[in-house]
mmCIF file of C-alpha atoms and ligand atoms in Angstrom:
data_model
loop_
_atom_site.group_PDB
_atom_site.id
_atom_site.type_symbol
_atom_site.label_atom_id
_atom_site.label_comp_id
_atom_site.label_asym_id
_atom_site.label_seq_id
_atom_site.Cartn_x
_atom_site.Cartn_y
_atom_site.Cartn_z
ATOM 1 C CA MET A 232 -29.390 20.538 20.630
ATOM 2 C CA HIS A 233 -28.601 16.916 19.248
ATOM 3 C CA PRO A 234 -25.215 16.514 17.166
ATOM 4 C CA THR A 235 -26.453 15.399 13.432
ATOM 5 C CA PRO A 236 -27.025 11.639 13.780
ATOM 6 C CA LEU A 237 -23.827 9.414 12.769
ATOM 7 C CA PRO A 238 -23.601 7.620 9.181
ATOM 8 C CA SER A 239 -23.405 3.343 10.090
ATOM 9 C CA SER A 240 -22.157 0.998 8.400
ATOM 10 C CA GLN A 241 -25.714 0.353 7.043
ATOM 11 C CA MET A 242 -25.760 3.396 5.700
ATOM 12 C CA PRO A 243 -22.548 4.748 3.784
ATOM 13 C CA PHE A 244 -21.400 7.808 3.330
ATOM 14 C CA VAL A 245 -19.270 9.427 0.490
ATOM 15 C CA ASP A 246 -17.211 12.054 -0.667
ATOM 16 C CA THR A 247 -17.287 14.938 -2.627
ATOM 17 C CA LEU A 248 -16.664 12.513 -6.011
ATOM 18 C CA GLY A 249 -19.461 10.089 -4.617
ATOM 19 C CA ARG A 250 -16.376 7.369 -3.278
ATOM 20 C CA PRO A 251 -17.328 5.742 0.074
ATOM 21 C CA LEU A 252 -15.015 4.851 2.759
ATOM 22 C CA ARG A 253 -14.879 1.041 2.796
ATOM 23 C CA HIS A 254 -10.261 0.451 2.643
ATOM 24 C CA LEU A 255 -8.334 1.346 5.348
ATOM 25 C CA ARG A 256 -4.781 0.157 5.156
ATOM 26 C CA VAL A 257 -2.937 0.553 8.410
ATOM 27 C CA SER A 258 0.673 1.384 8.784
ATOM 28 C CA VAL A 259 2.435 -0.968 12.398
ATOM 29 C CA THR A 260 5.340 1.313 11.470
ATOM 30 C CA ASP A 261 7.662 3.198 9.390
ATOM 31 C CA ARG A 262 10.946 1.117 9.655
ATOM 32 C CA CYS A 263 12.086 -1.224 7.229
ATOM 33 C CA ASN A 264 14.723 -3.842 7.159
ATOM 34 C CA LEU A 265 15.568 -2.929 2.916
ATOM 35 C CA ARG A 266 15.972 0.317 1.179
ATOM 36 C CA CYS A 267 14.527 -0.525 -2.008
ATOM 37 C CA GLN A 268 15.750 2.487 -4.622
ATOM 38 C CA TYR A 269 11.864 3.468 -5.262
ATOM 39 C CA CYS A 270 10.893 3.421 -2.159
ATOM 40 C CA MET A 271 14.011 4.329 -0.018
ATOM 41 C CA PRO A 272 17.187 5.155 -2.173
ATOM 42 C CA GLU A 273 18.053 7.658 0.706
ATOM 43 C CA GLU A 274 21.395 7.484 3.321
ATOM 44 C CA GLU A 275 19.241 8.883 6.117
ATOM 45 C CA TYR A 276 16.037 8.781 7.364
ATOM 46 C CA VAL A 277 14.161 10.779 9.848
ATOM 47 C CA TRP A 278 11.695 8.124 12.077
ATOM 48 C CA LEU A 279 8.440 8.702 14.012
ATOM 49 C CA PRO A 280 9.392 9.834 17.706
ATOM 50 C CA ARG A 281 8.912 6.250 19.156
ATOM 51 C CA GLN A 282 5.883 7.704 21.790
ATOM 52 C CA ASP A 283 3.697 8.896 19.115
ATOM 53 C CA VAL A 284 3.378 5.215 17.137
ATOM 54 C CA LEU A 285 0.162 3.915 18.466
ATOM 55 C CA THR A 286 -0.119 0.346 20.653
ATOM 56 C CA PHE A 287 -2.210 -2.543 19.341
ATOM 57 C CA GLU A 288 -5.142 -1.593 21.544
ATOM 58 C CA GLU A 289 -5.318 2.303 19.916
ATOM 59 C CA ILE A 290 -4.957 1.044 16.379
ATOM 60 C CA ALA A 291 -7.832 -1.728 17.220
ATOM 61 C CA THR A 292 -9.839 1.371 18.752
ATOM 62 C CA LEU A 293 -9.863 3.473 15.627
ATOM 63 C CA VAL A 294 -9.959 0.405 13.133
ATOM 64 C CA GLN A 295 -13.075 -0.208 15.173
ATOM 65 C CA VAL A 296 -14.625 3.415 14.318
ATOM 66 C CA PHE A 297 -13.925 3.139 10.891
ATOM 67 C CA THR A 298 -15.851 -0.310 10.433
ATOM 68 C CA GLU A 299 -18.513 1.282 12.340
ATOM 69 C CA LEU A 300 -18.720 3.397 9.733
ATOM 70 C CA GLY A 301 -18.236 0.890 6.929
ATOM 71 C CA VAL A 302 -14.952 0.384 6.857
ATOM 72 C CA ASP A 303 -14.967 -3.745 5.180
ATOM 73 C CA LYS A 304 -11.267 -4.742 3.968
ATOM 74 C CA VAL A 305 -8.409 -3.268 6.240
ATOM 75 C CA ARG A 306 -4.561 -3.926 4.676
ATOM 76 C CA LEU A 307 -1.654 -3.887 6.784
ATOM 77 C CA THR A 308 1.314 -2.579 6.055
ATOM 78 C CA GLY A 309 4.477 -0.712 6.957
ATOM 79 C CA GLY A 310 7.212 0.235 6.608
ATOM 80 C CA GLU A 311 7.492 -3.156 7.277
ATOM 81 C CA PRO A 312 4.928 -4.422 9.332
ATOM 82 C CA LEU A 313 6.848 -8.172 10.424
ATOM 83 C CA LEU A 314 9.284 -5.939 12.120
ATOM 84 C CA ARG A 315 6.625 -4.378 14.216
ATOM 85 C CA LYS A 316 6.690 -6.686 17.850
ATOM 86 C CA ASN A 317 4.591 -9.725 18.571
ATOM 87 C CA LEU A 318 2.167 -8.178 15.271
ATOM 88 C CA PRO A 319 0.164 -11.766 15.739
ATOM 89 C CA ALA A 320 -1.073 -10.058 18.891
ATOM 90 C CA LEU A 321 -2.758 -7.311 16.428
ATOM 91 C CA VAL A 322 -3.976 -9.502 14.020
ATOM 92 C CA ALA A 323 -6.067 -11.294 16.876
ATOM 93 C CA MET A 324 -7.772 -7.987 17.542
ATOM 94 C CA LEU A 325 -8.738 -7.043 14.476
ATOM 95 C CA ALA A 326 -9.848 -10.779 13.284
ATOM 96 C CA ARG A 327 -12.261 -10.760 16.417
ATOM 97 C CA ASN A 328 -14.156 -7.541 14.830
ATOM 98 C CA PRO A 329 -16.478 -9.482 12.199
ATOM 99 C CA ARG A 330 -16.992 -6.022 10.338
ATOM 100 C CA ILE A 331 -13.768 -6.962 8.715
ATOM 101 C CA ARG A 332 -14.294 -8.729 5.646
ATOM 102 C CA ASP A 333 -10.962 -8.957 4.293
ATOM 103 C CA LEU A 334 -7.404 -8.689 6.653
ATOM 104 C CA ALA A 335 -4.770 -8.921 5.030
ATOM 105 C CA LEU A 336 -1.058 -7.842 5.137
ATOM 106 C CA THR A 337 1.369 -6.216 2.664
ATOM 107 C CA THR A 338 5.238 -6.934 3.628
ATOM 108 C CA ASN A 339 8.549 -7.650 1.781
ATOM 109 C CA GLY A 340 8.237 -11.273 2.797
ATOM 110 C CA VAL A 341 11.855 -11.138 4.581
ATOM 111 C CA LEU A 342 10.937 -12.267 8.045
ATOM 112 C CA LEU A 343 7.633 -14.195 6.852
ATOM 113 C CA ALA A 344 8.923 -17.817 7.066
ATOM 114 C CA GLU A 345 8.910 -17.392 10.776
ATOM 115 C CA GLN A 346 5.992 -15.164 11.074
ATOM 116 C CA ALA A 347 3.394 -16.542 8.644
ATOM 117 C CA GLN A 348 1.943 -19.956 10.550
ATOM 118 C CA ALA A 349 1.471 -17.694 14.027
ATOM 119 C CA LEU A 350 -0.159 -15.027 11.443
ATOM 120 C CA ARG A 351 -2.362 -17.682 10.232
ATOM 121 C CA ASP A 352 -3.479 -19.217 13.373
ATOM 122 C CA ALA A 353 -4.366 -15.240 14.485
ATOM 123 C CA GLY A 354 -6.908 -14.443 11.906
ATOM 124 C CA LEU A 355 -4.769 -12.985 9.130
ATOM 125 C CA HIS A 356 -6.770 -14.256 5.529
ATOM 126 C CA ARG A 357 -3.878 -13.492 3.334
ATOM 127 C CA VAL A 358 -0.628 -11.891 2.336
ATOM 128 C CA THR A 359 0.779 -9.877 -0.650
ATOM 129 C CA VAL A 360 4.505 -10.185 -0.827
ATOM 130 C CA SER A 361 6.424 -8.038 -2.890
ATOM 131 C CA LEU A 362 8.679 -9.343 -5.232
ATOM 132 C CA ASP A 363 10.723 -7.151 -8.027
ATOM 133 C CA THR A 364 13.535 -9.769 -9.086
ATOM 134 C CA LEU A 365 14.277 -13.748 -9.006
ATOM 135 C CA ARG A 366 17.493 -12.787 -9.104
ATOM 136 C CA PRO A 367 19.930 -12.454 -5.482
ATOM 137 C CA GLU A 368 22.758 -10.453 -7.036
ATOM 138 C CA ARG A 369 19.762 -7.994 -8.350
ATOM 139 C CA PHE A 370 17.953 -8.096 -5.310
ATOM 140 C CA ARG A 371 20.781 -7.057 -3.615
ATOM 141 C CA GLN A 372 21.320 -3.835 -5.327
ATOM 142 C CA LEU A 373 17.524 -2.961 -5.755
ATOM 143 C CA THR A 374 17.147 -3.376 -2.073
ATOM 144 C CA ARG A 375 20.768 -2.884 -0.162
ATOM 145 C CA ARG A 376 19.842 -5.711 1.210
ATOM 146 C CA ASP A 377 20.966 -9.899 0.710
ATOM 147 C CA ALA A 378 17.264 -11.258 1.669
ATOM 148 C CA HIS A 379 16.345 -12.882 -1.449
ATOM 149 C CA ALA A 380 16.344 -16.297 -0.264
ATOM 150 C CA ARG A 381 14.316 -15.346 3.031
ATOM 151 C CA VAL A 382 11.727 -13.829 0.718
ATOM 152 C CA LEU A 383 11.254 -16.774 -1.432
ATOM 153 C CA ALA A 384 11.307 -19.523 1.727
ATOM 154 C CA GLY A 385 8.558 -16.649 3.402
ATOM 155 C CA ILE A 386 6.519 -16.850 -0.313
ATOM 156 C CA GLU A 387 6.011 -20.415 0.220
ATOM 157 C CA ALA A 388 5.786 -20.456 3.936
ATOM 158 C CA ALA A 389 2.066 -18.169 3.092
ATOM 159 C CA ARG A 390 1.515 -21.119 0.964
ATOM 160 C CA ARG A 391 1.927 -23.546 3.252
ATOM 161 C CA ALA A 392 0.310 -21.789 5.974
ATOM 162 C CA GLY A 393 -2.689 -20.815 3.409
ATOM 163 C CA LEU A 394 -2.390 -17.078 3.557
ATOM 164 C CA THR A 395 -4.371 -17.181 0.372
ATOM 165 C CA PRO A 396 -5.509 -16.319 -2.293
ATOM 166 C CA LEU A 397 -1.581 -15.023 -2.421
ATOM 167 C CA LYS A 398 -0.407 -12.412 -3.976
ATOM 168 C CA LEU A 399 2.683 -10.560 -5.482
ATOM 169 C CA ASP A 400 3.530 -7.471 -6.269
ATOM 170 C CA THR A 401 6.385 -6.092 -8.612
ATOM 171 C CA VAL A 402 7.529 -2.791 -9.164
ATOM 172 C CA LEU A 403 8.797 -2.379 -12.526
ATOM 173 C CA ILE A 404 11.827 -0.019 -13.000
ATOM 174 C CA ARG A 405 13.396 0.744 -16.688
ATOM 175 C CA GLY A 406 16.992 -0.939 -16.918
ATOM 176 C CA TYR A 407 16.623 -2.689 -13.587
ATOM 177 C CA ASN A 408 14.366 -5.575 -13.806
ATOM 178 C CA ASP A 409 11.817 -4.607 -16.833
ATOM 179 C CA ASP A 410 13.174 -7.571 -18.736
ATOM 180 C CA GLU A 411 11.945 -10.386 -15.434
ATOM 181 C CA ILE A 412 8.474 -9.698 -16.924
ATOM 182 C CA LEU A 413 7.890 -13.122 -18.183
ATOM 183 C CA ASP A 414 10.861 -14.906 -15.583
ATOM 184 C CA LEU A 415 8.234 -13.642 -12.701
ATOM 185 C CA LEU A 416 4.823 -14.314 -14.465
ATOM 186 C CA ALA A 417 6.250 -17.867 -15.136
ATOM 187 C CA TYR A 418 7.521 -18.134 -11.033
ATOM 188 C CA ALA A 419 4.048 -16.895 -9.698
ATOM 189 C CA GLN A 420 1.732 -19.594 -12.189
ATOM 190 C CA GLY A 421 4.207 -21.873 -11.011
ATOM 191 C CA ILE A 422 3.392 -21.318 -7.643
ATOM 192 C CA GLY A 423 -0.407 -20.724 -7.274
ATOM 193 C CA ALA A 424 -0.109 -16.883 -7.028
ATOM 194 C CA GLU A 425 -1.151 -13.608 -9.014
ATOM 195 C CA LEU A 426 0.951 -11.441 -9.713
ATOM 196 C CA ARG A 427 0.343 -7.705 -10.172
ATOM 197 C CA PHE A 428 2.909 -5.458 -12.455
ATOM 198 C CA ILE A 429 2.825 -1.972 -10.586
ATOM 199 C CA GLU A 430 3.676 1.308 -12.159
ATOM 200 C CA TYR A 431 6.903 3.210 -10.726
ATOM 201 C CA MET A 432 4.887 6.154 -8.661
ATOM 202 C CA ASP A 433 6.550 9.599 -8.171
ATOM 203 C CA VAL A 434 5.127 9.663 -4.941
ATOM 204 C CA GLY A 435 6.852 10.880 -1.416
ATOM 205 C CA GLY A 436 10.041 9.346 -0.960
ATOM 206 C CA ALA A 437 10.568 8.028 -4.834
ATOM 207 C CA THR A 438 13.202 11.072 -4.766
ATOM 208 C CA HIS A 439 14.890 9.405 -8.124
ATOM 209 C CA TRP A 440 11.759 9.029 -9.711
ATOM 210 C CA SER A 441 11.767 9.926 -14.044
ATOM 211 C CA ARG A 442 8.783 9.246 -16.309
ATOM 212 C CA ASP A 443 11.365 7.546 -18.344
ATOM 213 C CA LYS A 444 12.080 5.175 -15.658
ATOM 214 C CA VAL A 445 8.417 4.355 -15.510
ATOM 215 C CA VAL A 446 7.261 0.617 -17.583
ATOM 216 C CA SER A 447 3.802 1.567 -18.502
ATOM 217 C CA ARG A 448 0.574 -0.676 -18.617
ATOM 218 C CA ALA A 449 0.418 -0.206 -22.554
ATOM 219 C CA ASP A 450 4.438 -1.474 -22.663
ATOM 220 C CA ILE A 451 3.908 -4.131 -20.002
ATOM 221 C CA LEU A 452 0.803 -5.458 -22.454
ATOM 222 C CA ALA A 453 2.722 -4.727 -25.810
ATOM 223 C CA LEU A 454 5.563 -7.132 -24.345
ATOM 224 C CA LEU A 455 3.376 -9.816 -23.329
ATOM 225 C CA GLU A 456 0.572 -9.602 -26.263
ATOM 226 C CA ALA A 457 4.545 -9.875 -28.455
ATOM 227 C CA HIS A 458 4.941 -13.053 -26.663
ATOM 228 C CA TYR A 459 1.951 -14.534 -26.147
ATOM 229 C CA GLY A 460 -0.525 -13.584 -28.561
ATOM 230 C CA ALA A 461 -4.109 -11.487 -27.090
ATOM 231 C CA VAL A 462 -4.555 -10.623 -23.418
ATOM 232 C CA THR A 463 -7.466 -10.668 -22.817
ATOM 233 C CA PRO A 464 -9.217 -8.344 -19.985
ATOM 234 C CA VAL A 465 -11.415 -9.747 -16.737
ATOM 235 C CA ALA A 466 -14.200 -8.931 -15.682
ATOM 236 C CA GLU A 467 -14.626 -5.507 -14.435
ATOM 237 C CA ARG A 468 -12.353 -4.422 -12.181
ATOM 238 C CA GLY A 469 -14.858 -2.087 -10.247
ATOM 239 C CA TRP A 470 -13.252 -0.722 -7.094
ATOM 240 C CA ALA A 471 -9.482 -2.610 -6.915
ATOM 241 C CA PRO A 472 -6.774 -0.477 -8.181
ATOM 242 C CA ALA A 473 -5.739 -3.735 -10.518
ATOM 243 C CA GLU A 474 -6.804 -4.292 -13.508
ATOM 244 C CA ARG A 475 -6.989 -7.900 -14.791
ATOM 245 C CA PHE A 476 -5.937 -9.811 -17.415
ATOM 246 C CA CYS A 477 -6.000 -13.569 -18.764
ATOM 247 C CA LEU A 478 -3.407 -14.886 -21.159
ATOM 248 C CA PRO A 479 -3.961 -17.426 -23.721
ATOM 249 C CA ASP A 480 -2.731 -20.116 -21.450
ATOM 250 C CA GLY A 481 -4.579 -19.005 -18.282
ATOM 251 C CA THR A 482 -2.370 -17.183 -16.505
ATOM 252 C CA ILE A 483 -4.546 -14.500 -14.519
ATOM 253 C CA PHE A 484 -2.332 -10.828 -13.882
ATOM 254 C CA GLY A 485 -2.823 -7.712 -12.603
ATOM 255 C CA ILE A 486 -1.466 -4.389 -13.563
ATOM 256 C CA VAL A 487 -1.958 -0.977 -11.076
ATOM 257 C CA ALA A 488 -1.470 1.655 -13.545
ATOM 258 C CA SER A 489 -1.481 4.858 -10.862
ATOM 259 C CA THR A 490 1.129 6.530 -13.224
ATOM 260 C CA THR A 491 -0.662 6.553 -16.481
ATOM 261 C CA ALA A 492 -3.658 5.595 -16.157
ATOM 262 C CA PRO A 493 -4.906 6.166 -12.532
ATOM 263 C CA PHE A 494 -8.249 4.998 -10.994
ATOM 264 C CA CYS A 495 -8.987 7.672 -8.138
ATOM 265 C CA ARG A 496 -12.850 8.041 -8.782
ATOM 266 C CA THR A 497 -13.030 4.670 -7.714
ATOM 267 C CA CYS A 498 -10.376 5.346 -5.109
ATOM 268 C CA ASP A 499 -11.802 4.393 -1.591
ATOM 269 C CA ARG A 500 -8.820 3.881 0.291
ATOM 270 C CA SER A 501 -7.566 5.843 2.778
ATOM 271 C CA ARG A 502 -4.341 4.792 5.022
ATOM 272 C CA LEU A 503 -3.715 5.334 8.897
ATOM 273 C CA THR A 504 -0.115 5.928 9.566
ATOM 274 C CA ALA A 505 1.999 4.227 12.617
ATOM 275 C CA ASP A 506 1.796 6.977 15.123
ATOM 276 C CA GLY A 507 -2.539 7.807 13.662
ATOM 277 C CA MET A 508 -2.206 10.536 11.246
ATOM 278 C CA TRP A 509 -5.067 9.386 8.691
ATOM 279 C CA TYR A 510 -4.121 10.468 5.038
ATOM 280 C CA LEU A 511 -6.916 10.427 2.323
ATOM 281 C CA CYS A 512 -4.653 10.130 -0.785
ATOM 282 C CA LEU A 513 -1.298 8.440 -1.820
ATOM 283 C CA TYR A 514 -0.083 11.877 -2.974
ATOM 284 C CA ALA A 515 -1.840 14.340 0.473
ATOM 285 C CA THR A 516 0.561 16.236 2.094
ATOM 286 C CA ARG A 517 -1.756 16.556 4.989
ATOM 287 C CA GLY A 518 -3.102 14.479 7.494
ATOM 288 C CA ILE A 519 -6.013 14.373 10.067
ATOM 289 C CA ASP A 520 -4.096 13.115 13.453
ATOM 290 C CA LEU A 521 -6.775 11.136 15.018
ATOM 291 C CA ARG A 522 -3.869 10.171 17.791
ATOM 292 C CA ARG A 523 -4.283 13.382 19.662
ATOM 293 C CA PRO A 524 -8.032 12.847 20.188
ATOM 294 C CA LEU A 525 -8.157 9.546 20.894
ATOM 295 C CA ARG A 526 -4.968 10.242 23.635
ATOM 296 C CA ARG A 527 -7.232 13.019 25.341
ATOM 297 C CA GLY A 528 -10.145 10.269 25.699
ATOM 298 C CA ALA A 529 -12.415 11.702 22.817
ATOM 299 C CA SER A 530 -15.914 9.344 22.227
ATOM 300 C CA ALA A 531 -16.065 7.100 19.359
ATOM 301 C CA ALA A 532 -18.955 9.422 18.605
ATOM 302 C CA ASP A 533 -16.716 12.387 18.622
ATOM 303 C CA LEU A 534 -13.511 10.139 16.275
ATOM 304 C CA LYS A 535 -16.705 9.386 14.119
ATOM 305 C CA ARG A 536 -17.798 12.816 13.536
ATOM 306 C CA LEU A 537 -14.235 13.829 12.930
ATOM 307 C CA ILE A 538 -14.032 11.038 10.201
ATOM 308 C CA VAL A 539 -17.299 11.721 8.255
ATOM 309 C CA THR A 540 -17.093 15.222 8.090
ATOM 310 C CA THR A 541 -13.226 14.604 6.869
ATOM 311 C CA TRP A 542 -14.447 12.115 4.478
ATOM 312 C CA GLN A 543 -17.777 14.169 2.676
ATOM 313 C CA ALA A 544 -14.831 16.613 1.982
ATOM 314 C CA ARG A 545 -12.668 14.887 0.846
ATOM 315 C CA GLN A 546 -11.719 16.101 -3.042
ATOM 316 C CA ASP A 547 -8.096 14.008 -3.213
ATOM 317 C CA ARG A 548 -7.573 12.939 -7.007
ATOM 318 C CA GLY A 549 -3.687 12.872 -6.493
ATOM 319 C CA ALA A 550 -2.421 10.456 -8.952
ATOM 320 C CA GLU A 551 -5.013 12.399 -11.395
ATOM 321 C CA GLN A 552 -3.252 15.429 -10.743
ATOM 322 C CA ARG A 553 -0.121 14.304 -11.614
ATOM 323 C CA LEU A 554 -0.900 13.029 -14.951
ATOM 324 C CA GLU A 555 -2.323 16.611 -15.746
ATOM 325 C CA LEU A 556 1.107 17.793 -15.144
ATOM 326 C CA GLU A 557 2.977 15.483 -16.859
ATOM 327 C CA ALA A 558 0.656 16.466 -20.071
ATOM 328 C CA LEU A 559 2.197 19.713 -18.899
ATOM 329 C CA GLY A 560 5.533 18.749 -18.666
ATOM 330 C CA LEU A 561 5.817 19.555 -15.491
ATOM 331 C CA ARG A 562 6.057 16.362 -13.979
ATOM 332 C CA SER A 563 9.277 14.990 -11.317
ATOM 333 C CA ALA A 564 9.915 13.844 -8.230
ATOM 334 C CA PHE A 565 7.048 14.607 -5.725
ATOM 335 C CA VAL A 566 8.551 15.993 -2.791
ATOM 336 C CA HIS A 567 12.173 16.749 -2.159
ATOM 337 C CA PRO A 568 14.374 15.145 0.302
ATOM 338 C CA ASP A 569 14.723 17.979 2.363
ATOM 339 C CA GLU A 570 11.130 18.122 2.520
ATOM 340 C CA LEU A 571 11.077 14.594 3.611
ATOM 341 C CA ARG A 572 12.860 14.997 5.999
ATOM 342 C CA GLN A 573 10.963 17.908 7.605
ATOM 343 C CA ASP A 574 7.699 15.394 7.530
ATOM 344 C CA PRO A 575 8.596 11.890 7.221
ATOM 345 C CA HIS A 576 4.707 11.101 7.304
ATOM 346 C CA LEU A 577 5.284 12.141 3.136
ATOM 347 C CA GLU A 578 7.308 8.865 3.117
ATOM 348 C CA MET A 579 5.485 6.127 0.813
ATOM 349 C CA HIS A 580 7.244 3.956 4.471
ATOM 350 C CA THR A 581 4.935 6.488 6.531
ATOM 351 C CA ARG A 582 2.242 6.013 4.483
ATOM 352 C CA GLY A 583 2.194 2.324 3.790
ATOM 353 C CA GLY A 584 2.257 2.423 0.184
HETATM 354 N N1 SAM B 108 7.346 -3.015 3.381
HETATM 355 C C1 SAM B 108 6.079 -3.775 2.854
HETATM 356 C C2 SAM B 108 6.026 -4.443 1.373
HETATM 357 O O1 SAM B 108 7.199 -3.529 0.555
HETATM 358 O O2 SAM B 108 5.555 -4.761 0.943
HETATM 359 C C3 SAM B 108 4.894 -3.304 2.925
HETATM 360 C C4 SAM B 108 4.823 -0.822 2.921
HETATM 361 S S1 SAM B 108 5.856 -0.766 1.186
HETATM 362 C C5 SAM B 108 5.436 1.033 1.496
HETATM 363 C C6 SAM B 108 3.729 -0.995 -0.412
HETATM 364 C C7 SAM B 108 4.077 -1.096 -1.335
HETATM 365 O O3 SAM B 108 4.397 0.438 -1.917
HETATM 366 C C8 SAM B 108 4.933 -2.121 -1.673
HETATM 367 O O4 SAM B 108 4.625 -2.914 -2.867
HETATM 368 C C9 SAM B 108 5.904 -1.292 -2.337
HETATM 369 O O5 SAM B 108 6.664 -2.170 -3.714
HETATM 370 C C10 SAM B 108 5.153 -0.227 -3.458
HETATM 371 N N2 SAM B 108 6.011 1.230 -2.845
HETATM 372 C C11 SAM B 108 7.132 1.737 -2.747
HETATM 373 N N3 SAM B 108 7.498 2.531 -3.108
HETATM 374 C C12 SAM B 108 6.937 2.863 -4.781
HETATM 375 C C13 SAM B 108 6.783 3.726 -6.306
HETATM 376 N N4 SAM B 108 7.649 4.262 -5.923
HETATM 377 N N5 SAM B 108 6.195 3.082 -6.723
HETATM 378 C C14 SAM B 108 5.201 2.250 -6.641
HETATM 379 N N6 SAM B 108 4.903 1.363 -5.993
HETATM 380 C C15 SAM B 108 5.926 1.999 -4.716
HETATM 381 FE FE1 SF4 B 109 10.734 -1.736 0.229
HETATM 382 FE FE2 SF4 B 109 8.631 -1.772 1.422
HETATM 383 FE FE3 SF4 B 109 10.962 -1.378 2.324
HETATM 384 FE FE4 SF4 B 109 9.804 1.189 1.054
HETATM 385 S S1 SF4 B 109 8.603 -0.108 2.573
HETATM 386 S S2 SF4 B 109 11.369 0.144 1.129
HETATM 387 S S3 SF4 B 109 8.546 -1.336 -0.311
HETATM 388 S S4 SF4 B 109 10.594 -3.238 2.123
HETATM 389 FE FE1 SF4 B 110 -6.736 7.036 -4.254
HETATM 390 FE FE2 SF4 B 110 -5.224 8.929 -3.866
HETATM 391 FE FE3 SF4 B 110 -4.145 7.006 -5.380
HETATM 392 FE FE4 SF4 B 110 -5.973 8.500 -6.638
HETATM 393 S S1 SF4 B 110 -3.698 8.908 -6.394
HETATM 394 S S2 SF4 B 110 -6.084 6.455 -6.469
HETATM 395 S S3 SF4 B 110 -7.463 9.560 -4.919
HETATM 396 S S4 SF4 B 110 -5.124 7.292 -3.396
#
């Protein structure tokens, strides 16, 4: 008997909601050099066993398999991806894969000044830098590290190296940095970057989350309209998580409204953790172990079959379900710190955001 023929990148396959598999976020480490209060607020963390962390060759093999199934956007993330030793070597391996149209990196920027040029030379297309505040003292309070100047230097280095279009991501938290919306927009515009406001999400890791701390899409738009006048939507967002808007002066910015206006119906993203677990949703409580079959010598065809059958059964729409809970008055932090210690895969810093 012949096994079922596999879809190829020319024949996209879809999940139960008709969503294709196109975008893969690859976490290269669960370690981080910051302790952002919306992501890693605890004092102690349980880390992935070192021997489980995939080598660059293993990551490149899995990415190759995914791209042969239609993935054409790959984003390296973490933890903090720039903590992974010799990351440009991995970038160079991935950049040789012609199926990847978009090869990007999300970073907190602390180590970017030292690495931007090497990453660019290795073939990285662009970076997104997380920047939640323009105030060094506030940065220290938000992240428990004194590294604000290094982040700004990293952003500048990325610009000089041509890692563009440069994007800046700002998680807004009421009472912490929501008074900087206008300043952050002006800063981004001044350096030719596009800023995206991210709603504070109740994901694993966000153990201090509460609904009243969320600055919603509606709040952001109301503030900007009061200040600048009409804010107009820019084209269709398609499969992208951010809705884009234009201010009267032409400034373009984005909002990722995962908490109050989820976009699960157009979610073509999945996540590979540093130890090779594949997650179909940010809120998924279980992942699919790809490391074990890979290390046991599974063929590319075997891995493809596992990936295709898993994706075809995908029903995830985690953020929508969180919103449904909110309507019932039952929404609070997604997981308890004890559960996170038992399974660090539930953490946002393991999953890669
Ligand atoms: N360390 C890198 C960084 O911060 O850019 C990459 C990994 S981080 C987990 C990826 C993204 O997740 C960051 O932009 C971060 O702001 C976002 N993130 C983490 N926790 C979040 C939360 N509770 N709500 C919304 N976004 C969050
Ligand atoms: Fe902050 Fe990113 Fe580190 Fe989380 S992984 S603590 S968001 S820098
Ligand atoms: Fe995709 Fe899950 Fe996020 Fe919805 S909650 S957009 S399904 S990752």
